[in-house]
CSV table of C-alpha atoms in Angstrom, one decimal:
chain,number,residue,atom,x,y,z
A,1,MET,CA,10.6,-21.6,42.6
A,2,GLN,CA,9.6,-22.1,39.0
A,3,ILE,CA,7.5,-19.6,37.0
A,4,THR,CA,6.1,-20.5,33.6
A,5,HIS,CA,5.0,-17.6,31.5
A,6,VAL,CA,2.0,-19.0,29.7
A,7,ARG,CA,0.6,-16.1,27.6
A,8,ASN,CA,-0.4,-12.6,28.3
A,9,ALA,CA,-0.9,-12.4,32.1
A,10,THR,CA,-1.4,-16.1,32.6
A,11,MET,CA,1.4,-17.8,34.5
A,12,LEU,CA,2.0,-21.0,36.5
A,13,ILE,CA,4.0,-20.6,39.8
A,14,GLU,CA,5.4,-23.8,41.3
A,15,ALA,CA,6.8,-23.6,44.8
A,16,ALA,CA,6.8,-25.7,48.0
A,17,GLY,CA,4.9,-28.5,46.3
A,18,LEU,CA,2.1,-26.2,45.1
A,19,ARG,CA,1.0,-25.4,41.6
A,20,ILE,CA,-0.7,-22.0,41.4
A,21,LEU,CA,-2.3,-20.8,38.1
A,22,VAL,CA,-2.6,-17.0,37.8
A,23,ASP,CA,-5.1,-15.2,35.5
A,24,PRO,CA,-6.1,-18.0,33.2
A,25,MET,CA,-6.8,-17.1,29.7
A,26,LEU,CA,-6.9,-20.5,28.1
A,27,GLY,CA,-8.9,-20.0,24.9
A,28,ALA,CA,-7.6,-20.7,21.4
A,29,LYS,CA,-6.2,-18.0,19.1
A,30,GLY,CA,-9.1,-15.7,18.0
A,31,SER,CA,-11.6,-17.2,20.4
A,32,GLY,CA,-12.5,-13.9,21.9
A,33,GLY,CA,-13.4,-10.5,20.6
A,34,ALA,CA,-11.1,-7.6,19.8
A,35,ALA,CA,-10.7,-4.9,22.5
A,36,PRO,CA,-11.8,-1.4,21.6
A,37,THR,CA,-8.6,0.6,20.9
A,38,THR,CA,-7.0,3.3,18.9
A,39,ALA,CA,-4.2,0.9,18.0
A,40,GLU,CA,-4.2,-0.3,14.4
A,41,ASP,CA,-4.6,-4.0,15.2
A,42,LYS,CA,-8.3,-5.0,15.2
A,43,ASN,CA,-7.8,-8.8,15.2
A,44,ARG,CA,-9.7,-11.0,17.6
A,45,ASN,CA,-8.0,-12.0,20.9
A,46,PRO,CA,-5.9,-13.8,21.8
A,47,LEU,CA,-3.6,-13.2,19.0
A,48,VAL,CA,-1.5,-16.3,19.5
A,49,ASP,CA,-2.2,-19.9,20.6
A,50,LEU,CA,-1.0,-21.5,23.8
A,51,LYS,CA,2.5,-23.1,23.9
A,52,THR,CA,1.9,-24.7,27.3
A,53,PRO,CA,-0.3,-27.9,27.2
A,54,LEU,CA,-3.7,-27.4,28.7
A,55,ALA,CA,-3.3,-30.5,30.7
A,56,GLU,CA,-0.6,-28.8,32.7
A,57,LEU,CA,-2.7,-25.7,33.3
A,58,VAL,CA,-5.9,-27.3,34.6
A,59,ASN,CA,-4.0,-29.7,37.0
A,60,VAL,CA,-3.3,-27.2,39.7
A,61,ASP,CA,-3.7,-26.7,43.5
A,62,ALA,CA,-5.1,-23.2,43.3
A,63,VAL,CA,-6.0,-20.4,41.0
A,64,ILE,CA,-5.6,-16.6,41.5
A,65,VAL,CA,-7.7,-14.3,39.4
A,66,THR,CA,-6.7,-10.6,39.9
A,67,HIS,CA,-9.9,-9.5,38.1
A,68,SER,CA,-12.4,-11.0,35.8
A,69,HIS,CA,-11.8,-9.2,32.5
A,70,PRO,CA,-11.8,-11.8,29.7
A,71,ASP,CA,-8.0,-11.7,29.1
A,72,HIS,CA,-7.6,-12.8,32.8
A,73,TRP,CA,-10.5,-15.2,33.1
A,74,ASP,CA,-12.1,-16.4,29.9
A,75,GLU,CA,-14.8,-18.8,28.8
A,76,ALA,CA,-12.2,-21.6,28.3
A,77,ALA,CA,-11.0,-21.3,31.9
A,78,ALA,CA,-14.5,-21.3,33.1
A,79,SER,CA,-15.2,-24.5,31.2
A,80,LEU,CA,-12.0,-26.4,31.8
A,81,LEU,CA,-11.0,-25.8,35.4
A,82,PRO,CA,-12.3,-28.2,38.0
A,83,ARG,CA,-15.3,-26.9,39.8
A,84,GLU,CA,-13.8,-27.6,43.2
A,85,VAL,CA,-10.4,-26.0,42.7
A,86,PRO,CA,-9.7,-23.1,45.2
A,87,ILE,CA,-9.9,-19.8,43.3
A,88,VAL,CA,-8.7,-16.6,45.0
A,89,VAL,CA,-10.5,-13.5,43.9
A,90,GLN,CA,-10.4,-9.8,44.8
A,91,ASN,CA,-14.0,-9.2,46.0
A,92,GLY,CA,-17.5,-10.6,46.6
A,93,SER,CA,-18.6,-9.7,43.1
A,94,ASP,CA,-16.1,-11.9,41.5
A,95,ALA,CA,-16.8,-14.7,44.0
A,96,ARG,CA,-20.5,-14.5,43.1
A,97,MET,CA,-19.7,-14.7,39.4
A,98,LEU,CA,-17.8,-17.9,40.0
A,99,GLY,CA,-20.5,-19.4,42.2
A,100,ASN,CA,-23.1,-18.6,39.5
A,101,ILE,CA,-21.2,-20.8,37.0
A,102,GLY,CA,-20.7,-23.7,39.4
A,103,PHE,CA,-17.4,-23.1,41.2
A,104,THR,CA,-17.6,-24.1,44.8
A,105,ASN,CA,-14.5,-22.8,46.4
A,106,ALA,CA,-14.0,-19.0,45.7
A,107,ILE,CA,-11.9,-17.3,48.4
A,108,ILE,CA,-11.9,-13.5,48.7
A,109,MET,CA,-8.6,-11.8,49.4
A,110,ASP,CA,-10.0,-9.5,52.1
A,111,SER,CA,-7.3,-10.9,54.3
A,112,PRO,CA,-4.2,-13.0,53.6
A,113,VAL,CA,-5.0,-16.4,52.1
A,114,ILE,CA,-3.0,-19.4,53.1
A,115,PHE,CA,-2.4,-22.5,51.0
A,116,GLY,CA,0.0,-24.9,52.7
A,117,GLN,CA,3.2,-22.9,53.1
A,118,ALA,CA,2.1,-20.1,50.7
A,119,THR,CA,0.5,-16.9,51.7
A,120,VAL,CA,-1.3,-14.7,49.2
A,121,THR,CA,-1.9,-11.0,50.1
A,122,ARG,CA,-4.0,-8.6,48.0
A,123,THR,CA,-2.5,-5.3,46.7
A,124,GLU,CA,-4.2,-2.3,45.1
A,125,GLY,CA,-4.4,-1.6,41.4
A,126,GLN,CA,-5.9,1.0,39.2
A,127,HIS,CA,-6.9,0.1,35.6
A,128,GLY,CA,-6.2,3.6,34.1
A,129,THR,CA,-5.7,7.2,35.0
A,130,ASP,CA,-8.0,8.9,37.5
A,131,GLU,CA,-9.7,10.7,34.6
A,132,PHE,CA,-10.2,7.5,32.7
A,133,MET,CA,-11.6,5.6,35.7
A,134,ALA,CA,-14.0,8.4,36.4
A,135,ALA,CA,-15.3,8.3,32.8
A,136,THR,CA,-15.2,4.5,32.5
A,137,PRO,CA,-16.3,3.0,35.8
A,138,GLU,CA,-17.2,-0.3,34.1
A,139,MET,CA,-13.5,-1.1,34.1
A,140,GLY,CA,-14.1,-1.8,37.7
A,141,PRO,CA,-11.7,-2.6,40.5
A,142,VAL,CA,-8.5,-4.6,39.9
A,143,SER,CA,-5.9,-6.1,42.2
A,144,GLY,CA,-2.5,-7.5,42.4
A,145,PHE,CA,-1.0,-9.8,45.0
A,146,VAL,CA,2.1,-10.7,46.9
A,147,LEU,CA,3.0,-14.4,47.2
A,148,ASN,CA,5.2,-15.4,50.2
A,149,VAL,CA,6.6,-18.9,50.6
A,150,PRO,CA,9.3,-19.5,53.2
A,151,GLY,CA,12.7,-20.1,51.7
A,152,GLU,CA,11.5,-18.9,48.2
A,153,PRO,CA,11.6,-15.4,46.6
A,154,THR,CA,8.8,-13.1,47.5
A,155,VAL,CA,6.8,-12.4,44.3
A,156,TYR,CA,4.7,-9.3,43.7
A,157,VAL,CA,2.3,-9.6,40.7
A,158,ALA,CA,1.1,-6.0,40.1
A,159,GLY,CA,-1.8,-7.0,37.8
A,160,ASP,CA,-3.6,-4.7,35.3
A,161,THR,CA,-2.6,-1.4,36.7
A,162,VAL,CA,-1.0,1.9,35.8
A,163,TRP,CA,1.8,3.3,37.9
A,164,HIS,CA,0.1,4.8,41.0
A,165,HIS,CA,0.4,4.9,44.8
A,166,GLY,CA,-0.8,1.3,45.2
A,167,VAL,CA,2.2,0.0,43.3
A,168,VAL,CA,4.6,2.2,45.2
A,169,THR,CA,3.1,1.0,48.5
A,170,ALA,CA,3.3,-2.6,47.6
A,171,LEU,CA,7.0,-2.3,46.6
A,172,ASN,CA,7.9,-0.4,49.8
A,173,ASP,CA,5.9,-2.5,52.2
A,174,HIS,CA,6.6,-6.0,50.8
A,175,LYS,CA,10.1,-5.4,49.2
A,176,PRO,CA,9.6,-8.3,46.8
A,177,ASP,CA,12.5,-10.2,45.2
A,178,LEU,CA,10.5,-10.7,42.0
A,179,VAL,CA,8.1,-8.1,40.4
A,180,VAL,CA,5.8,-9.3,37.6
A,181,LEU,CA,4.6,-6.3,35.5
A,182,ASN,CA,2.0,-6.1,32.8
A,183,THR,CA,3.9,-3.9,30.4
A,184,GLY,CA,2.0,-4.1,27.1
A,185,GLU,CA,0.6,-0.5,27.6
A,186,ALA,CA,-2.9,-1.6,26.5
A,187,THR,CA,-4.6,1.3,24.9
A,188,TRP,CA,-8.4,1.9,25.2
A,189,ALA,CA,-10.7,3.4,22.6
A,190,GLY,CA,-10.2,6.9,23.9
A,191,GLY,CA,-6.4,6.6,23.6
A,192,ASP,CA,-5.7,6.1,27.3
A,193,ALA,CA,-3.2,3.5,28.4
A,194,ILE,CA,-4.8,1.3,31.0
A,195,ILE,CA,-1.8,-0.8,32.1
A,196,MET,CA,1.9,-0.1,32.5
A,197,GLY,CA,4.4,0.1,29.7
A,198,ALA,CA,8.2,-0.2,29.2
A,199,LYS,CA,9.0,3.0,31.1
A,200,ASP,CA,7.4,1.5,34.2
A,201,VAL,CA,10.1,-1.1,34.4
A,202,LEU,CA,12.5,1.8,35.1
A,203,ARG,CA,10.1,3.2,37.7
A,204,VAL,CA,10.1,-0.1,39.6
A,205,HIS,CA,13.9,-0.4,39.3
A,206,GLU,CA,14.3,3.1,40.7
A,207,THR,CA,12.0,2.3,43.6
A,208,LEU,CA,13.4,-1.1,44.4
A,209,PRO,CA,16.8,-1.5,42.7
A,210,SER,CA,17.4,-5.0,44.1
A,211,ALA,CA,14.3,-6.6,42.6
A,212,GLN,CA,14.3,-8.7,39.5
A,213,ILE,CA,11.5,-7.8,37.1
A,214,ILE,CA,9.4,-10.1,34.8
A,215,ALA,CA,7.7,-8.2,32.0
A,216,VAL,CA,4.6,-9.8,30.5
A,217,HIS,CA,1.2,-9.0,29.0
A,218,MET,CA,2.7,-8.3,25.5
A,219,GLU,CA,2.1,-9.5,22.0
A,220,ALA,CA,-1.1,-11.5,22.9
A,221,LEU,CA,-3.9,-8.8,22.6
A,222,ASN,CA,-4.8,-6.4,19.9
A,223,HIS,CA,-4.7,-3.3,22.0
A,224,CYS,CA,-1.3,-3.8,23.6
A,225,VAL,CA,1.2,-1.6,21.8
A,226,VAL,CA,4.5,-2.3,23.6
A,227,THR,CA,6.6,-5.2,22.4
A,228,ARG,CA,9.1,-7.5,24.1
A,229,GLU,CA,11.9,-6.0,22.0
A,230,GLN,CA,11.1,-2.5,23.2
A,231,VAL,CA,11.3,-3.6,26.9
A,232,ARG,CA,14.5,-5.6,26.3
A,233,GLY,CA,16.0,-2.6,24.4
A,234,LEU,CA,15.2,-0.1,27.2
A,235,ALA,CA,16.5,-2.4,29.9
A,236,ALA,CA,19.8,-2.8,27.9
A,237,GLU,CA,20.0,0.9,27.3
A,238,GLN,CA,19.7,1.6,31.0
A,239,GLY,CA,22.2,-1.1,32.0
A,240,ILE,CA,19.6,-3.3,33.9
A,241,ALA,CA,19.2,-6.2,31.4
A,242,ASP,CA,20.5,-8.6,33.9
A,243,LEU,CA,17.5,-7.7,36.2
A,244,VAL,CA,14.8,-7.7,33.6
A,245,HIS,CA,13.3,-10.9,32.3
A,246,VAL,CA,11.1,-10.8,29.2
A,247,PRO,CA,9.9,-14.4,28.7
A,248,ALA,CA,8.5,-16.0,25.6
A,249,ASP,CA,5.2,-17.7,25.7
A,250,GLY,CA,5.7,-21.1,27.4
A,251,GLU,CA,9.1,-20.2,28.8
A,252,LYS,CA,10.0,-21.6,32.3
A,253,MET,CA,12.1,-19.5,34.6
A,254,VAL,CA,13.7,-20.8,37.8
A,255,PHE,CA,14.5,-18.4,40.7
């Protein structure tokens, strides 16, 4: 299995002859707005350009969109991806959004989705604390997923979520070999963290000590306050640096 960390939460997974694009944010540097945040950075997103050629990212067998916020599905993705490509989404609302802009093959993860030898199973996420979600319902539902391919590592992509029971359930039920965590600790306007941070790498390790962890969703958006160096430093301090991968944009990893 080869996983290319593209940028932010965007990745390309290649296994069993399949090319699966996850959470495509394909726009140029600064092509989107800045997120509302208490962080000092008010620059437009994304903060950096792509390192992976666009031609590699639009030539895929399937796309998985964990939710439709613009750092996971942007205008460039909507413009550049082929209209007939299968796109796996979390619910009917996201499927209708895709249909309204001309995509013809949206597949809802209300049961496991099969592509060739690959099976995609939805997992639960929560885009902030209970209090934040009650006050900010427009953040909407979010999901992660587990990818199973016979003979390859089982991959759990947690998605945009804080640490909560859905993450623990996914770790315990699926016992993934690889766990992809969004660890930028994105901070919303009220000061709340709406995704995981560096400390959650340790929580995953304590829950499933055998898993390798890939930490992403850093240094690409104005409201993400945790850096790659912070995650690497914490992993080294805790003696788990060999289990924690913190890829650069465009980096390809083989498992």
